[in-house]
Amino acid sequence: MGSLSRNARAYSFYIFIIFALGMLFIGVYYISEALLILQSGDSEGGIFQLALGVFGVGASSYIFLRFRKKMTLLRQALPPTVITITECKKCGLKSLRNFVKGDFVFKSLDECKKCSEPMLITGVYAEKAKK
Amino acid sequence: MILSLVGQESDIGSTLLNVVYLGSFVFFMIYGQKFQTWMILRDVGNAVLKLKTMRDKARSLAISTAKEVEKEDLDPTPRIDHFLEYFSIWPVGLDPGGIVPKFEHLLNVRDQRFKDEVKTIAPNADKIQANNLEGVIEVAIGLNAIYRIINHFYLLGKKTMSLYVIMQIQMQLHQIMEMAEAYSIAIKAFADGQPIGDGAGAIVAAKMMYGVPYKKISKEIVVAETQLDGRKLLILKAEGPGSTVGKPGDGIKKLIEEENGRVAMVVMIDAAGKLEGEKSGGVSEGTGAAIGGIGVEKFTIEEISVKYKIPVHAVIVKESIKESVSPMTKEILEGTDIALARVKRIIREGTEEGDTVIVAGIGNTVGVGQ
Ligand SMILES: [Zn+2]
């Protein structure tokens, strides 16, 4: 996959956006027209105009929604924040901090701040990445 | 009908509109499938592009991890590139009698080959680093395989423009991408030595054996002896905190033979797939050997437990397949406490004082010591 197809993809993206925008405008225009026609008393022609307008707005918003979905699909998943739980077995002092490379469950750490017992890592877990 | 709707002023403009409108129906009837193929191809093409990025990232992480653990100035790039397409040819299944030893042999050879490769890439790495690097490379190989297969179907679909070729892959694309995403997060966990969801069983065992001296019993499996209300507990898990699952089947077999079969119960704890809608970190219990993989270890445990008529109980921590290869979540970590309480209850209710019980924590022990 070279840069060529990447460019082609970008072009098709813009074409789609322009197409969808155009459809949105025409749709809105049709709906406003339809309201005028309906006010003038021509219910049959007004409803057809309205249907066309609603269809246009619907189709364009569908395209936008699809693109949004695709964008979220293409976005790389964020790496989670990893938390290390440290605990003192003697006094029960428990604290959380960010994971550092080299941490593992049941690794002995430096001495506890309160007593002279070594602290222990009792858990490592990942927090869901914030969107 | 449409004509009658617009029909009030039948000028050229509205007639043209109707022709275009009706014409588009005919167009979609004839070219609809082509159009659909084109749309699906685009989806798959995007996925291929994304997979390629993931694969490249995994590759460079493998290289940087190798460089990090290797103090000497060796360039691991060519060796890792060669190894990324490593494959295994599974034994023939036409004659199923005796297929398990064939699998076992193949897995042993493969494992040794991986270890040797890591040794060549980073000769000065310590055991934990080497095991973690092995995990990183293994995930990179997995991602590379996914990329190559999806790319194959994508190119094949593009060449044939056949809806049926491309649909085969599109139908599974969502699950495949989810798996690939989990892998590309997991590879970071292996590189940093963080526990993954699959390590739930290993954590339960570690909680039971922490502070007790342990010894090696089989390949990368350690065992510690403790007491619970007068019962002798033999607790085994893979030796952490490097990434490995070890061979717990061999360990259990050896322990039972050392005790001459006088083992009242075997309790196995493992992470297991949850059904959609179930809470992850939930704990269930059942009967049978709770261990995944191809089935070699399971076979060993089943054989030895049948030979001595030892009941095998299973406690599982539920998680999705994606969670099992991702860094361990809080729910799963909390689930290990519940599983621990369950294991103790099963032992208290199912055995008597003076009995010997084997407790096996199954799963990858990356980031879990003992
Ligand atoms: Zn303390």
Short mmCIF file of C-alpha atoms in Angstrom, two decimals, chain B residues 100 103-104 107 246-253 256 266 268 270-272 287-307 312 314 316 362:
data_model
loop_
_atom_site.label_atom_id
_atom_site.label_comp_id
_atom_site.label_asym_id
_atom_site.label_seq_id
_atom_site.Cartn_x
_atom_site.Cartn_y
_atom_site.Cartn_z
CA VAL B 100 -1.21 -35.77 22.01
CA PHE B 103 1.57 -32.19 19.83
CA GLU B 104 3.56 -32.14 23.03
CA LEU B 107 5.24 -27.59 21.29
CA GLY B 246 5.09 -23.30 32.00
CA LYS B 247 3.98 -26.91 31.94
CA PRO B 248 1.53 -27.21 34.86
CA GLY B 249 0.29 -30.60 33.61
CA ASP B 250 3.71 -32.12 34.12
CA GLY B 251 3.96 -30.40 37.50
CA ILE B 252 0.64 -31.82 38.74
CA LYS B 253 1.55 -35.27 37.45
CA ILE B 256 0.72 -36.74 42.43
CA VAL B 266 -6.86 -31.07 42.77
CA MET B 268 -7.36 -25.59 39.35
CA ASP B 270 -7.84 -20.27 35.53
CA ALA B 271 -9.18 -17.33 33.60
CA ALA B 272 -11.95 -18.44 31.28
CA THR B 287 -15.53 -29.95 37.69
CA GLY B 288 -12.72 -30.83 35.33
CA ALA B 289 -9.31 -29.59 34.34
CA ALA B 290 -9.47 -25.82 33.95
CA ILE B 291 -6.73 -25.20 31.45
CA GLY B 292 -6.75 -23.86 27.91
CA GLY B 293 -4.31 -24.29 25.08
CA ILE B 294 -4.14 -27.07 22.55
CA GLY B 295 -4.94 -29.71 25.16
CA VAL B 296 -1.61 -31.35 25.91
CA GLU B 297 -1.55 -30.20 29.54
CA LYS B 298 -5.23 -30.98 29.97
CA PHE B 299 -4.65 -34.49 28.65
CA THR B 300 -1.82 -35.08 31.12
CA ILE B 301 -3.94 -33.90 34.06
CA GLU B 302 -6.96 -35.94 33.00
CA GLU B 303 -4.88 -39.08 32.60
CA ILE B 304 -3.19 -38.87 35.97
CA SER B 305 -6.41 -37.93 37.79
CA VAL B 306 -8.23 -40.88 36.25
CA LYS B 307 -5.38 -43.23 37.13
CA VAL B 312 -10.40 -32.29 39.85
CA ALA B 314 -12.14 -25.89 38.65
CA ILE B 316 -12.66 -19.79 36.91
CA ILE B 362 -3.02 -21.66 35.60
#
